[in-house]
Amino acid sequence: MKRVYLDYAATTPTHPEVVKAMLPYFTDSFGNPSSIYSYGQEAKGAIEEARVKVANLIGARSDEIVFTSGGTEADNFALKGVAYANENGGNHIITSSVEHHAVIETCKFLERRGFRVTYLPVDEYGLVAPNDVGEAITDKTILISVMHASNEVGTIEPITEMGKIAKEAGVYFHTDAVQAAGHIPIDVNKLGVDLLSISAHKLYGPKGVGALYVRKGTRLISFMHGGEQERRRRASTENVPGIVGFGRAVELAQQEMSEEAERLTYLRDQLIKGLLERIDHIRLNGHPILRLPNNVNVSVDFVEGESMLLNLDLEGICASTGSACSSSSLEPSHVLLALGLSPEQAHGSLRFSLGKWTTEEEIERVLDILPRIVAKLRAMSPLLKSQG
Ligand code: PLP
């Protein structure tokens, strides 16, 4: 059976061009970038080239890019780094109630250590109101962190508006752009952000590598101490093949972004339209327009997301019930609850995320199979019987 992979938001396959770019750095060019002989300098040169590529993707300067082990580390670094470097100026952080766990759990950690965190609500589409950000700022606020685009429902937040508010108030502004980078255009200056997180494995790069953009002059402390790598901002021998792969992935993403976004938006809308037409008691989660080109998230009444997933898997279709990190948890998604869904609706959610190798035939296959799965599950559903 040919598999249909529709979980690109969980992770993307590494692009063959990326693998090709990485391979020499495992073997011929294996040097430690801190070594001063030529093996080391070759590796160092490759890292610096990748740094320029990542900086170009987001309109930054290359010395504002710090390579990390992924999006989670970039988020931790941004939040803890700013919190501890600026605690003399205040202890208040503003974030949203729909962030990825990498931000939410870091905020909870900081709360246990004396910081105060405001979790802003969102509207029914998952949008944070910039006004709410402005109203939450106090003279103790040191950081605002709102994600660029939701990993679960795909909603794209009004970051530029929030950036203006943060700048006027003189408060650092971080955005988790892990799902946005490489998929929609990003310019850190237009957005007005001081810190921005990226992860390579969401844009056809390898797992275990990412970056934090840090605007020049931003006060943040490092939490990896040791050698002098990354201008002393992140000790540890660099993941050279990973960083090289990240650079190549970013370069490809930049070349293909607008065409790919158009293609995926078309397929996304076909899928949304087809699902809403062919299944009753179904709703689209997230914003209909301010939405990532590759995200479809729906809630289907009277069925469990997990049951739909398992049945789709039997047909060779991979999707998700929420973020990859929470898919082993039985708790309803905090994001869907924040959008105002009931726990039952949240449990009946399904996320399809499309990507480079998604075809129209695959979308048709889902549209053919899912309505039949839903009908079968509803016929056996205690949830439906209890309604009647
Ligand atoms: N932030 C968001 C919005 C994500 O979707 C993810 C991954 O699912 C992360 C952070 C974590 O990134 P990584 O897997 O590179 O640690």
Coordinates of C-alpha atoms and ligand atoms in Angstrom, one line a residue:
M1 CA 0.0 0.0 0.0
K2 CA 1.3 3.4 -0.9
R3 CA 1.5 5.6 2.2
V4 CA 0.1 9.1 2.3
Y5 CA 2.1 11.3 4.7
L6 CA 0.0 14.3 5.8
D7 CA 1.9 15.1 9.0
Y8 CA 4.5 17.6 7.7
A9 CA 3.9 19.9 10.8
A10 CA 5.2 17.1 13.0
T11 CA 8.3 16.7 10.9
T12 CA 9.3 16.8 7.3
P13 CA 11.4 14.2 5.4
T14 CA 14.9 15.5 4.9
H15 CA 15.2 16.8 1.3
P16 CA 17.6 14.6 -0.8
E17 CA 19.6 17.7 -1.7
V18 CA 20.0 18.4 2.0
V19 CA 21.3 14.9 2.7
K20 CA 23.7 15.3 -0.2
A21 CA 25.0 18.6 1.2
M22 CA 25.4 17.1 4.7
L23 CA 27.3 13.9 3.8
P24 CA 30.8 15.2 3.3
Y25 CA 30.7 16.7 6.8
F26 CA 30.4 13.2 8.3
T27 CA 33.5 11.9 6.5
D28 CA 35.9 14.0 4.5
S29 CA 35.3 17.3 6.2
F30 CA 34.8 16.0 9.7
G31 CA 37.0 18.6 11.5
N32 CA 36.1 20.4 14.7
P33 CA 35.3 24.0 13.7
S34 CA 37.3 25.2 16.7
S35 CA 40.6 23.6 15.4
I36 CA 42.9 26.0 13.7
Y37 CA 44.2 23.6 11.0
S38 CA 42.5 23.3 7.7
Y39 CA 40.1 20.5 8.6
G40 CA 38.7 22.7 11.3
Q41 CA 38.6 25.8 9.2
E42 CA 36.7 24.0 6.4
A43 CA 34.0 23.0 8.9
K44 CA 34.0 26.5 10.4
G45 CA 33.6 28.0 6.9
A46 CA 30.6 25.7 6.2
I47 CA 28.9 26.8 9.4
E48 CA 29.4 30.5 8.6
E49 CA 28.0 29.9 5.1
A50 CA 24.9 28.3 6.6
R51 CA 24.6 31.2 9.1
V52 CA 24.4 33.6 6.2
K53 CA 21.7 31.5 4.5
V54 CA 19.6 31.3 7.7
A55 CA 20.0 35.1 8.3
N56 CA 18.9 35.8 4.7
L57 CA 15.7 33.8 5.1
I58 CA 14.5 36.1 7.9
G59 CA 16.2 39.4 6.9
A60 CA 18.7 39.3 9.7
R61 CA 22.5 39.8 10.0
S62 CA 24.5 36.6 10.2
D63 CA 26.0 37.6 13.6
E64 CA 22.5 37.7 15.0
I65 CA 22.0 33.9 14.4
V66 CA 22.8 31.4 17.1
F67 CA 22.6 27.7 16.2
T68 CA 20.8 25.5 18.7
S69 CA 19.7 21.9 18.9
G70 CA 16.2 22.8 17.6
G71 CA 13.1 24.8 18.2
T72 CA 12.7 23.8 21.8
E73 CA 16.1 24.9 22.7
A74 CA 15.7 28.2 20.8
D75 CA 12.4 28.9 22.8
N76 CA 14.0 28.0 26.1
F77 CA 17.1 30.1 25.3
A78 CA 14.9 33.1 24.4
L79 CA 12.7 33.0 27.4
K80 CA 15.1 32.0 30.1
G81 CA 17.9 34.0 28.6
V82 CA 15.9 37.2 28.5
A83 CA 14.2 36.6 31.9
Y84 CA 17.5 36.0 33.8
A85 CA 19.4 38.8 32.0
N86 CA 16.7 41.4 32.8
E87 CA 15.3 40.3 36.1
N88 CA 16.6 43.5 37.7
G89 CA 14.3 45.5 35.4
G90 CA 11.2 43.4 36.1
N91 CA 9.7 39.9 36.4
H92 CA 6.7 40.0 34.1
I93 CA 6.3 38.0 30.9
I94 CA 3.4 38.1 28.5
T95 CA 2.6 35.1 26.3
S96 CA -0.5 33.5 24.7
S97 CA -2.6 30.5 25.7
V98 CA -2.0 28.8 22.4
E99 CA 1.8 28.5 22.4
H100 CA 3.8 25.3 21.8
H101 CA 4.7 23.4 25.0
A102 CA 8.3 24.6 24.5
V103 CA 7.1 28.1 25.4
I104 CA 4.3 27.2 27.8
E105 CA 6.4 24.8 29.9
T106 CA 9.3 27.3 30.0
C107 CA 6.9 29.9 31.3
K108 CA 5.6 27.5 33.9
F109 CA 9.2 26.8 35.0
L110 CA 9.9 30.6 35.2
E111 CA 6.7 31.1 37.3
R112 CA 8.0 28.5 39.8
R113 CA 11.1 30.7 40.1
G114 CA 9.4 33.9 40.9
F115 CA 8.5 35.3 37.4
R116 CA 4.9 36.3 36.7
V117 CA 3.4 35.2 33.4
T118 CA 0.2 36.5 31.7
Y119 CA -1.3 34.0 29.3
L120 CA -3.4 36.0 26.9
P121 CA -6.7 34.5 25.6
V122 CA -7.4 34.1 21.9
D123 CA -10.6 34.5 19.8
E124 CA -12.5 31.6 18.2
Y125 CA -9.9 31.4 15.4
G126 CA -6.9 31.4 17.7
L127 CA -5.9 35.0 17.2
V128 CA -4.3 37.1 19.9
A129 CA -5.6 40.7 20.0
P130 CA -2.7 43.2 19.8
N131 CA -4.7 45.5 22.1
D132 CA -4.7 42.8 24.8
V133 CA -0.9 42.7 24.5
G134 CA -0.8 46.5 25.0
E135 CA -3.1 46.4 28.0
A136 CA -1.2 43.6 29.7
I137 CA 2.1 45.5 29.7
T138 CA 3.2 46.9 33.1
D139 CA 6.3 48.6 34.2
K140 CA 7.6 45.2 35.3
T141 CA 7.2 43.6 31.8
I142 CA 10.4 42.4 30.3
L143 CA 9.3 40.1 27.5
I144 CA 6.4 39.3 25.2
S145 CA 6.4 35.9 23.4
V146 CA 3.7 35.1 20.9
M147 CA 4.1 32.4 18.2
H148 CA 4.1 33.4 14.5
A149 CA 1.9 30.5 13.4
S150 CA 0.1 27.8 15.3
N151 CA 1.5 24.3 14.9
E152 CA -2.0 22.9 15.6
V153 CA -4.5 25.1 13.8
G154 CA -2.3 27.0 11.5
T155 CA -3.5 30.5 12.5
I156 CA -1.0 33.3 11.6
E157 CA -0.8 35.8 14.4
P158 CA -0.6 39.6 13.9
I159 CA 3.0 39.8 14.8
T160 CA 3.8 43.1 13.1
E161 CA 1.1 44.9 15.1
M162 CA 2.4 43.4 18.4
G163 CA 5.9 44.2 17.4
K164 CA 5.0 47.9 17.2
I165 CA 3.4 47.8 20.6
A166 CA 6.4 46.0 22.1
K167 CA 8.8 48.5 20.6
E168 CA 6.9 51.5 21.9
A169 CA 6.8 50.0 25.4
G170 CA 10.5 49.1 25.2
V171 CA 9.8 45.4 25.9
Y172 CA 11.7 42.6 24.2
F173 CA 9.6 40.6 21.8
H174 CA 10.1 36.9 20.9
T175 CA 8.2 34.9 18.3
D176 CA 8.3 31.1 17.9
A177 CA 8.4 30.9 14.1
V178 CA 9.1 27.1 14.0
Q179 CA 6.0 26.4 11.8
A180 CA 6.2 29.6 9.8
A181 CA 9.9 29.8 8.8
G182 CA 10.5 28.5 5.2
H183 CA 6.7 28.4 4.6
I184 CA 5.7 32.1 4.6
P185 CA 7.9 35.2 4.1
I186 CA 9.6 36.5 7.3
D187 CA 11.5 39.7 7.9
V188 CA 12.5 40.3 11.5
N189 CA 12.6 44.1 10.9
K190 CA 9.1 44.3 9.4
L191 CA 7.8 42.0 12.2
G192 CA 9.6 44.1 14.8
V193 CA 10.8 41.1 16.8
D194 CA 14.0 40.9 18.9
L195 CA 14.2 37.1 19.1
L196 CA 12.8 34.4 16.7
S197 CA 13.0 30.6 16.9
I198 CA 13.4 28.3 13.9
S199 CA 13.8 24.5 13.6
A200 CA 15.4 22.7 10.6
H201 CA 13.2 19.6 10.6
K202 CA 10.0 21.5 9.9
L203 CA 11.5 22.8 6.6
Y204 CA 13.0 19.6 5.1
G205 CA 16.2 19.9 7.1
P206 CA 17.6 17.4 9.6
K207 CA 16.3 16.9 13.1
G208 CA 18.2 18.2 16.1
V209 CA 19.2 21.6 14.7
G210 CA 17.6 25.0 14.8
A211 CA 18.4 28.6 15.5
L212 CA 17.6 31.6 17.6
Y213 CA 17.7 35.0 16.0
V214 CA 18.9 37.5 18.6
R215 CA 18.7 41.2 17.6
K216 CA 22.0 43.0 18.1
G217 CA 22.0 44.6 21.5
T218 CA 19.4 42.2 23.1
R219 CA 20.4 41.4 26.7
L220 CA 20.2 37.6 27.2
I221 CA 22.3 35.2 29.1
S222 CA 23.5 31.8 27.8
F223 CA 22.5 28.7 29.6
M224 CA 25.0 26.4 27.9
H225 CA 28.4 27.1 29.5
G226 CA 31.7 25.7 28.3
G227 CA 33.7 26.5 25.2
E228 CA 33.5 29.7 23.2
Q229 CA 31.4 28.5 20.3
E230 CA 28.6 30.7 18.8
R231 CA 30.4 33.8 20.1
R232 CA 30.1 32.4 23.7
R233 CA 26.3 32.4 23.4
R234 CA 26.0 28.6 23.1
A235 CA 28.9 26.3 24.2
S236 CA 29.4 22.8 22.7
T237 CA 31.0 21.6 19.5
E238 CA 28.7 22.6 16.7
N239 CA 26.5 20.0 14.9
V240 CA 28.4 20.7 11.6
P241 CA 26.5 18.3 9.2
G242 CA 23.2 19.4 10.8
I243 CA 24.0 23.1 10.4
V244 CA 25.1 22.6 6.8
G245 CA 21.9 20.7 6.1
F246 CA 19.9 23.4 7.8
G247 CA 21.6 26.0 5.5
R248 CA 20.8 24.0 2.4
A249 CA 17.2 23.4 3.5
V250 CA 16.7 27.1 4.1
E251 CA 18.2 28.0 0.7
L252 CA 15.8 25.6 -1.1
A253 CA 12.8 26.8 1.0
Q254 CA 13.6 30.4 0.0
Q255 CA 13.8 29.5 -3.7
E256 CA 10.5 27.5 -3.7
M257 CA 8.4 29.3 -1.1
S258 CA 6.0 31.4 -3.2
E259 CA 5.3 28.7 -5.7
E260 CA 5.0 26.0 -3.0
A261 CA 2.7 28.2 -0.9
E262 CA 0.4 28.7 -3.8
R263 CA 0.3 25.0 -4.6
L264 CA -0.3 24.0 -1.0
T265 CA -3.0 26.6 -0.4
Y266 CA -4.9 25.2 -3.3
L267 CA -4.6 21.6 -2.0
R268 CA -5.4 22.8 1.5
D269 CA -8.6 24.5 0.4
Q270 CA -9.6 21.5 -1.7
L271 CA -9.3 19.3 1.4
I272 CA -11.1 21.7 3.7
K273 CA -14.0 22.2 1.1
G274 CA -14.3 18.5 0.5
L275 CA -14.3 17.5 4.2
L276 CA -16.9 20.2 5.0
E277 CA -19.1 19.0 2.1
R278 CA -18.8 15.3 2.7
I279 CA -19.0 15.0 6.5
D280 CA -21.8 16.6 8.6
H281 CA -21.2 17.9 12.1
I282 CA -17.7 18.9 11.3
R283 CA -16.0 22.3 11.8
L284 CA -12.8 23.9 10.6
N285 CA -10.5 24.9 13.5
G286 CA -8.3 28.0 13.1
H287 CA -8.6 31.0 10.9
P288 CA -10.1 30.4 7.4
I289 CA -7.7 32.9 5.7
L290 CA -4.9 33.9 8.1
R291 CA -3.7 30.4 8.0
L292 CA -0.5 28.5 7.1
P293 CA -0.7 27.2 3.5
N294 CA -0.3 23.6 4.6
N295 CA -2.6 23.3 7.7
V296 CA -6.0 21.7 7.9
N297 CA -7.5 21.1 11.3
V298 CA -11.1 19.9 11.8
S299 CA -13.2 18.7 14.7
V300 CA -15.7 15.9 13.9
D301 CA -18.5 15.5 16.3
F302 CA -19.3 12.1 17.9
V303 CA -16.0 10.5 17.1
E304 CA -12.6 10.3 18.8
G305 CA -9.6 11.7 17.0
E306 CA -7.5 8.7 18.0
S307 CA -10.1 6.3 16.4
M308 CA -10.0 8.3 13.2
L309 CA -6.2 8.3 13.2
L310 CA -5.9 4.5 13.7
N311 CA -8.4 3.9 11.0
L312 CA -6.6 6.2 8.6
D313 CA -3.3 4.5 9.5
L314 CA -4.9 1.2 8.5
E315 CA -5.4 2.8 5.1
G316 CA -1.8 4.1 5.0
I317 CA -2.7 7.7 5.8
C318 CA -0.6 9.5 8.4
A319 CA -2.2 12.5 10.2
S320 CA -2.3 13.8 13.7
T321 CA -4.8 14.7 16.5
G322 CA -2.8 17.7 17.6
S323 CA 0.8 18.5 18.1
A324 CA 3.3 15.6 17.9
C325 CA 4.4 16.2 21.4
S326 CA 0.9 15.8 22.8
S327 CA -0.3 13.0 20.6
S328 CA 0.6 10.4 23.3
S329 CA -1.4 12.3 25.9
L330 CA -5.1 11.8 26.6
E331 CA -5.5 15.5 27.7
P332 CA -7.5 17.5 25.2
S333 CA -5.4 20.0 23.3
H334 CA -4.9 23.3 25.3
V335 CA -4.9 25.1 22.0
L336 CA -8.4 23.9 20.9
L337 CA -9.8 24.5 24.4
A338 CA -8.4 28.1 24.2
L339 CA -10.3 28.5 21.0
G340 CA -13.5 27.7 22.9
L341 CA -14.0 24.1 21.8
S342 CA -15.5 21.7 24.4
P343 CA -13.3 18.8 25.5
E344 CA -15.4 16.5 23.4
Q345 CA -14.9 18.6 20.3
A346 CA -11.2 18.9 21.0
H347 CA -11.0 15.1 21.4
G348 CA -12.6 14.7 17.9
S349 CA -10.0 16.8 16.2
L350 CA -7.8 15.8 13.3
R351 CA -4.8 17.7 11.8
F352 CA -3.6 17.2 8.3
S353 CA -0.5 19.0 7.3
L354 CA 0.5 19.1 3.7
G355 CA 4.0 19.4 2.2
K356 CA 6.3 19.2 -0.7
W357 CA 5.4 15.7 -1.8
T358 CA 1.6 16.0 -1.3
T359 CA -0.4 15.4 -4.5
E360 CA -4.0 16.1 -5.5
E361 CA -4.5 12.3 -5.7
E362 CA -3.6 12.0 -2.0
I363 CA -6.1 14.7 -1.1
E364 CA -8.7 12.8 -3.1
R365 CA -7.8 9.6 -1.3
V366 CA -8.4 11.3 2.1
L367 CA -11.7 12.7 0.9
D368 CA -12.8 9.3 -0.3
I369 CA -11.7 7.4 2.9
L370 CA -12.3 9.7 5.8
P371 CA -16.1 10.1 5.3
R372 CA -16.4 6.3 5.3
I373 CA -14.3 6.0 8.5
V374 CA -16.4 8.7 10.2
A375 CA -19.7 6.9 9.2
K376 CA -18.4 3.6 10.4
L377 CA -17.2 5.0 13.8
R378 CA -20.4 7.0 14.3
A379 CA -22.5 3.8 13.7
M380 CA -20.7 2.3 16.7
S381 CA -20.4 5.6 18.7
P382 CA -21.6 5.7 22.3
L383 CA -21.1 9.5 22.0
L384 CA -23.8 9.7 19.2
K385 CA -26.2 7.3 21.0
S386 CA -26.1 9.4 24.2
Q387 CA -27.2 12.4 22.0
G388 CA -30.2 10.6 20.8
Ligands
PLP1 N1 7.6 25.4 18.4 C1 6.6 24.9 17.6 C2 5.5 25.9 17.1 C3 6.7 23.6 17.1 O1 5.7 23.2 16.2 C4 7.7 22.8 17.5 C5 7.7 21.3 17.1 O2 6.7 20.7 17.0 C6 8.7 23.3 18.4 C7 8.6 24.6 18.8 C8 9.8 22.4 18.8 O3 10.8 22.3 17.8 P1 11.9 21.1 17.9 O4 11.1 19.8 17.6 O5 12.9 21.5 16.9 O6 12.4 21.1 19.3

